[in-house]
Amino acid sequence: MTATFTLEEINKVAKDILATPNLKKVITFHATMGVGKTTLIKELVKELGVTGNSSSPTFSLVNEYESKTGEIIYHFDLYRINNELEAYDMGIDEYFYSGNWCFIEWPEKVPHLLPLDHASIVIRSLPNGKRELLLKND
């Protein structure tokens, strides 16, 4: 899936992502700082039925949300991880293989810990202020 959108259209993009057939529950997000990874994840969390506020787990590394239907969603921001051992020590692999939604910002910090079977989203900023998104779900 590819999409070009403004931040005002991010809700539609989130709905389109979640409508992807056989979408994997572990999704990595690749983009430079400030392009909208956290904003998109907030929309995905909302679309999955989380009613409370969602925020970036920059300092806690992971936030856990529960949807209205009891589904668990994990949002990781690994920007502050120093190495894979640190992530492993926090039990990150248990989250990734839990069967729950895992949205992972800065996955390049833990390349050897990611499940082989995951989806990835690449977002880049365009000169006109829009964003381009590519979802790989093979």
JSON list of C-alpha atoms in Angstrom, two decimals:
[
{"chain": "A", "resi": 1, "resn": "MET", "atom": "CA", "xyz": [0.00, 0.00, 0.00]},
{"chain": "A", "resi": 2, "resn": "THR", "atom": "CA", "xyz": [1.19, 3.49, -0.79]},
{"chain": "A", "resi": 3, "resn": "ALA", "atom": "CA", "xyz": [-0.47, 6.74, 0.18]},
{"chain": "A", "resi": 4, "resn": "THR", "atom": "CA", "xyz": [0.22, 10.44, -0.09]},
{"chain": "A", "resi": 5, "resn": "PHE", "atom": "CA", "xyz": [-1.54, 12.51, 2.56]},
{"chain": "A", "resi": 6, "resn": "THR", "atom": "CA", "xyz": [-1.58, 15.62, 4.71]},
{"chain": "A", "resi": 7, "resn": "LEU", "atom": "CA", "xyz": [-1.60, 15.34, 8.49]},
{"chain": "A", "resi": 8, "resn": "GLU", "atom": "CA", "xyz": [-5.27, 16.37, 8.36]},
{"chain": "A", "resi": 9, "resn": "GLU", "atom": "CA", "xyz": [-5.95, 13.17, 6.36]},
{"chain": "A", "resi": 10, "resn": "ILE", "atom": "CA", "xyz": [-4.10, 10.86, 8.74]},
{"chain": "A", "resi": 11, "resn": "ASN", "atom": "CA", "xyz": [-7.31, 9.31, 10.10]},
{"chain": "A", "resi": 12, "resn": "LYS", "atom": "CA", "xyz": [-8.18, 7.93, 6.66]},
{"chain": "A", "resi": 13, "resn": "VAL", "atom": "CA", "xyz": [-4.65, 6.57, 6.27]},
{"chain": "A", "resi": 14, "resn": "ALA", "atom": "CA", "xyz": [-4.92, 4.80, 9.64]},
{"chain": "A", "resi": 15, "resn": "LYS", "atom": "CA", "xyz": [-8.23, 3.23, 8.58]},
{"chain": "A", "resi": 16, "resn": "ASP", "atom": "CA", "xyz": [-6.71, 2.13, 5.27]},
{"chain": "A", "resi": 17, "resn": "ILE", "atom": "CA", "xyz": [-3.73, 0.54, 7.03]},
{"chain": "A", "resi": 18, "resn": "LEU", "atom": "CA", "xyz": [-5.95, -1.41, 9.42]},
{"chain": "A", "resi": 19, "resn": "ALA", "atom": "CA", "xyz": [-8.11, -2.55, 6.48]},
{"chain": "A", "resi": 20, "resn": "THR", "atom": "CA", "xyz": [-5.08, -4.23, 4.87]},
{"chain": "A", "resi": 21, "resn": "PRO", "atom": "CA", "xyz": [-5.87, -7.93, 4.40]},
{"chain": "A", "resi": 22, "resn": "ASN", "atom": "CA", "xyz": [-3.93, -10.17, 6.81]},
{"chain": "A", "resi": 23, "resn": "LEU", "atom": "CA", "xyz": [-2.14, -7.18, 8.36]},
{"chain": "A", "resi": 24, "resn": "LYS", "atom": "CA", "xyz": [0.63, -8.36, 10.65]},
{"chain": "A", "resi": 25, "resn": "LYS", "atom": "CA", "xyz": [0.29, -7.25, 14.27]},
{"chain": "A", "resi": 26, "resn": "VAL", "atom": "CA", "xyz": [3.95, -6.26, 14.64]},
{"chain": "A", "resi": 27, "resn": "ILE", "atom": "CA", "xyz": [4.56, -3.11, 12.60]},
{"chain": "A", "resi": 28, "resn": "THR", "atom": "CA", "xyz": [7.78, -1.14, 12.41]},
{"chain": "A", "resi": 29, "resn": "PHE", "atom": "CA", "xyz": [7.76, 2.57, 11.59]},
{"chain": "A", "resi": 30, "resn": "HIS", "atom": "CA", "xyz": [10.67, 4.11, 9.69]},
{"chain": "A", "resi": 31, "resn": "ALA", "atom": "CA", "xyz": [10.99, 7.87, 9.27]},
{"chain": "A", "resi": 32, "resn": "THR", "atom": "CA", "xyz": [13.17, 10.74, 10.30]},
{"chain": "A", "resi": 33, "resn": "MET", "atom": "CA", "xyz": [12.40, 12.74, 13.43]},
{"chain": "A", "resi": 34, "resn": "GLY", "atom": "CA", "xyz": [9.26, 14.86, 13.18]},
{"chain": "A", "resi": 35, "resn": "VAL", "atom": "CA", "xyz": [7.70, 13.24, 10.08]},
{"chain": "A", "resi": 36, "resn": "GLY", "atom": "CA", "xyz": [4.68, 11.85, 11.93]},
{"chain": "A", "resi": 37, "resn": "LYS", "atom": "CA", "xyz": [5.38, 8.34, 13.23]},
{"chain": "A", "resi": 38, "resn": "THR", "atom": "CA", "xyz": [3.85, 9.04, 16.64]},
{"chain": "A", "resi": 39, "resn": "THR", "atom": "CA", "xyz": [0.92, 10.93, 15.13]},
{"chain": "A", "resi": 40, "resn": "LEU", "atom": "CA", "xyz": [0.09, 8.00, 12.87]},
{"chain": "A", "resi": 41, "resn": "ILE", "atom": "CA", "xyz": [0.42, 5.51, 15.73]},
{"chain": "A", "resi": 42, "resn": "LYS", "atom": "CA", "xyz": [-1.95, 7.63, 17.85]},
{"chain": "A", "resi": 43, "resn": "GLU", "atom": "CA", "xyz": [-4.51, 7.40, 15.04]},
{"chain": "A", "resi": 44, "resn": "LEU", "atom": "CA", "xyz": [-4.03, 3.65, 14.69]},
{"chain": "A", "resi": 45, "resn": "VAL", "atom": "CA", "xyz": [-4.50, 3.20, 18.45]},
{"chain": "A", "resi": 46, "resn": "LYS", "atom": "CA", "xyz": [-7.66, 5.31, 18.31]},
{"chain": "A", "resi": 47, "resn": "GLU", "atom": "CA", "xyz": [-9.00, 3.30, 15.36]},
{"chain": "A", "resi": 48, "resn": "LEU", "atom": "CA", "xyz": [-8.37, 0.10, 17.30]},
{"chain": "A", "resi": 49, "resn": "GLY", "atom": "CA", "xyz": [-10.75, 1.33, 19.98]},
{"chain": "A", "resi": 50, "resn": "VAL", "atom": "CA", "xyz": [-8.57, 2.92, 22.64]},
{"chain": "A", "resi": 51, "resn": "THR", "atom": "CA", "xyz": [-10.52, 5.76, 24.19]},
{"chain": "A", "resi": 52, "resn": "GLY", "atom": "CA", "xyz": [-7.91, 7.26, 26.53]},
{"chain": "A", "resi": 53, "resn": "ASN", "atom": "CA", "xyz": [-5.09, 9.55, 25.56]},
{"chain": "A", "resi": 54, "resn": "SER", "atom": "CA", "xyz": [-2.15, 7.98, 23.81]},
{"chain": "A", "resi": 55, "resn": "SER", "atom": "CA", "xyz": [1.29, 9.53, 23.83]},
{"chain": "A", "resi": 56, "resn": "SER", "atom": "CA", "xyz": [4.84, 8.81, 22.81]},
{"chain": "A", "resi": 57, "resn": "PRO", "atom": "CA", "xyz": [6.65, 6.45, 25.16]},
{"chain": "A", "resi": 58, "resn": "THR", "atom": "CA", "xyz": [9.93, 8.30, 24.61]},
{"chain": "A", "resi": 59, "resn": "PHE", "atom": "CA", "xyz": [11.04, 8.01, 28.24]},
{"chain": "A", "resi": 60, "resn": "SER", "atom": "CA", "xyz": [9.23, 4.83, 29.29]},
{"chain": "A", "resi": 61, "resn": "LEU", "atom": "CA", "xyz": [10.14, 3.04, 26.01]},
{"chain": "A", "resi": 62, "resn": "VAL", "atom": "CA", "xyz": [6.75, 1.29, 25.84]},
{"chain": "A", "resi": 63, "resn": "ASN", "atom": "CA", "xyz": [3.16, 2.32, 26.46]},
{"chain": "A", "resi": 64, "resn": "GLU", "atom": "CA", "xyz": [0.40, -0.23, 26.86]},
{"chain": "A", "resi": 65, "resn": "TYR", "atom": "CA", "xyz": [-3.17, 0.51, 25.83]},
{"chain": "A", "resi": 66, "resn": "GLU", "atom": "CA", "xyz": [-6.35, -1.53, 26.09]},
{"chain": "A", "resi": 67, "resn": "SER", "atom": "CA", "xyz": [-9.15, -1.17, 23.56]},
{"chain": "A", "resi": 68, "resn": "LYS", "atom": "CA", "xyz": [-12.86, -1.21, 24.36]},
{"chain": "A", "resi": 69, "resn": "THR", "atom": "CA", "xyz": [-12.87, -4.88, 23.32]},
{"chain": "A", "resi": 70, "resn": "GLY", "atom": "CA", "xyz": [-9.98, -5.81, 25.63]},
{"chain": "A", "resi": 71, "resn": "GLU", "atom": "CA", "xyz": [-7.35, -5.93, 22.90]},
{"chain": "A", "resi": 72, "resn": "ILE", "atom": "CA", "xyz": [-3.84, -4.96, 24.09]},
{"chain": "A", "resi": 73, "resn": "ILE", "atom": "CA", "xyz": [-1.73, -2.57, 22.01]},
{"chain": "A", "resi": 74, "resn": "TYR", "atom": "CA", "xyz": [1.93, -1.81, 22.68]},
{"chain": "A", "resi": 75, "resn": "HIS", "atom": "CA", "xyz": [3.61, 1.34, 21.38]},
{"chain": "A", "resi": 76, "resn": "PHE", "atom": "CA", "xyz": [7.40, 1.36, 21.49]},
{"chain": "A", "resi": 77, "resn": "ASP", "atom": "CA", "xyz": [9.72, 4.33, 21.04]},
{"chain": "A", "resi": 78, "resn": "LEU", "atom": "CA", "xyz": [13.21, 2.86, 20.99]},
{"chain": "A", "resi": 79, "resn": "TYR", "atom": "CA", "xyz": [15.04, 6.12, 20.25]},
{"chain": "A", "resi": 80, "resn": "ARG", "atom": "CA", "xyz": [16.72, 6.12, 23.66]},
{"chain": "A", "resi": 81, "resn": "ILE", "atom": "CA", "xyz": [17.76, 2.43, 23.59]},
{"chain": "A", "resi": 82, "resn": "ASN", "atom": "CA", "xyz": [21.55, 2.20, 23.67]},
{"chain": "A", "resi": 83, "resn": "ASN", "atom": "CA", "xyz": [21.88, -1.37, 22.45]},
{"chain": "A", "resi": 84, "resn": "GLU", "atom": "CA", "xyz": [19.94, -4.56, 21.82]},
{"chain": "A", "resi": 85, "resn": "LEU", "atom": "CA", "xyz": [20.95, -6.07, 25.15]},
{"chain": "A", "resi": 86, "resn": "GLU", "atom": "CA", "xyz": [19.18, -3.23, 26.95]},
{"chain": "A", "resi": 87, "resn": "ALA", "atom": "CA", "xyz": [16.01, -3.96, 24.96]},
{"chain": "A", "resi": 88, "resn": "TYR", "atom": "CA", "xyz": [16.34, -7.69, 25.54]},
{"chain": "A", "resi": 89, "resn": "ASP", "atom": "CA", "xyz": [16.78, -7.14, 29.29]},
{"chain": "A", "resi": 90, "resn": "MET", "atom": "CA", "xyz": [13.47, -5.25, 29.39]},
{"chain": "A", "resi": 91, "resn": "GLY", "atom": "CA", "xyz": [11.79, -8.30, 27.86]},
{"chain": "A", "resi": 92, "resn": "ILE", "atom": "CA", "xyz": [11.08, -6.75, 24.48]},
{"chain": "A", "resi": 93, "resn": "ASP", "atom": "CA", "xyz": [10.96, -10.13, 22.76]},
{"chain": "A", "resi": 94, "resn": "GLU", "atom": "CA", "xyz": [8.06, -11.17, 25.00]},
{"chain": "A", "resi": 95, "resn": "TYR", "atom": "CA", "xyz": [6.07, -8.16, 23.78]},
{"chain": "A", "resi": 96, "resn": "PHE", "atom": "CA", "xyz": [6.91, -8.85, 20.14]},
{"chain": "A", "resi": 97, "resn": "TYR", "atom": "CA", "xyz": [5.79, -12.48, 20.34]},
{"chain": "A", "resi": 98, "resn": "SER", "atom": "CA", "xyz": [2.73, -11.87, 22.55]},
{"chain": "A", "resi": 99, "resn": "GLY", "atom": "CA", "xyz": [0.26, -11.90, 19.65]},
{"chain": "A", "resi": 100, "resn": "ASN", "atom": "CA", "xyz": [-0.79, -8.35, 20.53]},
{"chain": "A", "resi": 101, "resn": "TRP", "atom": "CA", "xyz": [-0.42, -5.25, 18.38]},
{"chain": "A", "resi": 102, "resn": "CYS", "atom": "CA", "xyz": [3.12, -3.84, 18.55]},
{"chain": "A", "resi": 103, "resn": "PHE", "atom": "CA", "xyz": [3.84, -0.48, 16.92]},
{"chain": "A", "resi": 104, "resn": "ILE", "atom": "CA", "xyz": [7.60, 0.15, 16.96]},
{"chain": "A", "resi": 105, "resn": "GLU", "atom": "CA", "xyz": [9.30, 3.49, 16.38]},
{"chain": "A", "resi": 106, "resn": "TRP", "atom": "CA", "xyz": [13.08, 3.41, 15.72]},
{"chain": "A", "resi": 107, "resn": "PRO", "atom": "CA", "xyz": [13.19, -0.36, 15.05]},
{"chain": "A", "resi": 108, "resn": "GLU", "atom": "CA", "xyz": [16.69, -0.02, 13.59]},
{"chain": "A", "resi": 109, "resn": "LYS", "atom": "CA", "xyz": [17.90, 0.07, 17.22]},
{"chain": "A", "resi": 110, "resn": "VAL", "atom": "CA", "xyz": [16.93, -3.63, 17.65]},
{"chain": "A", "resi": 111, "resn": "PRO", "atom": "CA", "xyz": [17.33, -5.25, 14.20]},
{"chain": "A", "resi": 112, "resn": "HIS", "atom": "CA", "xyz": [18.16, -8.72, 15.56]},
{"chain": "A", "resi": 113, "resn": "LEU", "atom": "CA", "xyz": [15.22, -8.78, 17.99]},
{"chain": "A", "resi": 114, "resn": "LEU", "atom": "CA", "xyz": [12.43, -8.04, 15.52]},
{"chain": "A", "resi": 115, "resn": "PRO", "atom": "CA", "xyz": [10.26, -10.95, 14.44]},
{"chain": "A", "resi": 116, "resn": "LEU", "atom": "CA", "xyz": [10.96, -11.97, 10.86]},
{"chain": "A", "resi": 117, "resn": "ASP", "atom": "CA", "xyz": [7.22, -11.88, 10.19]},
{"chain": "A", "resi": 118, "resn": "HIS", "atom": "CA", "xyz": [6.37, -8.20, 10.63]},
{"chain": "A", "resi": 119, "resn": "ALA", "atom": "CA", "xyz": [4.98, -5.35, 8.58]},
{"chain": "A", "resi": 120, "resn": "SER", "atom": "CA", "xyz": [6.85, -2.11, 8.01]},
{"chain": "A", "resi": 121, "resn": "ILE", "atom": "CA", "xyz": [5.76, 1.43, 7.31]},
{"chain": "A", "resi": 122, "resn": "VAL", "atom": "CA", "xyz": [8.11, 3.98, 5.79]},
{"chain": "A", "resi": 123, "resn": "ILE", "atom": "CA", "xyz": [7.03, 7.62, 5.92]},
{"chain": "A", "resi": 124, "resn": "ARG", "atom": "CA", "xyz": [8.82, 10.47, 4.23]},
{"chain": "A", "resi": 125, "resn": "SER", "atom": "CA", "xyz": [8.10, 14.16, 4.09]},
{"chain": "A", "resi": 126, "resn": "LEU", "atom": "CA", "xyz": [7.48, 15.67, 0.67]},
{"chain": "A", "resi": 127, "resn": "PRO", "atom": "CA", "xyz": [8.48, 19.22, -0.35]},
{"chain": "A", "resi": 128, "resn": "ASN", "atom": "CA", "xyz": [4.81, 20.31, -0.48]},
{"chain": "A", "resi": 129, "resn": "GLY", "atom": "CA", "xyz": [4.26, 19.43, 3.21]},
{"chain": "A", "resi": 130, "resn": "LYS", "atom": "CA", "xyz": [2.48, 16.17, 2.46]},
{"chain": "A", "resi": 131, "resn": "ARG", "atom": "CA", "xyz": [3.69, 12.78, 3.58]},
{"chain": "A", "resi": 132, "resn": "GLU", "atom": "CA", "xyz": [4.30, 9.67, 1.50]},
{"chain": "A", "resi": 133, "resn": "LEU", "atom": "CA", "xyz": [3.69, 6.31, 3.15]},
{"chain": "A", "resi": 134, "resn": "LEU", "atom": "CA", "xyz": [4.69, 2.84, 2.02]},
{"chain": "A", "resi": 135, "resn": "LEU", "atom": "CA", "xyz": [3.31, -0.20, 3.85]},
{"chain": "A", "resi": 136, "resn": "LYS", "atom": "CA", "xyz": [5.02, -3.54, 3.31]},
{"chain": "A", "resi": 137, "resn": "ASN", "atom": "CA", "xyz": [3.05, -6.48, 4.68]},
{"chain": "A", "resi": 138, "resn": "ASP", "atom": "CA", "xyz": [4.57, -9.49, 2.83]}
]
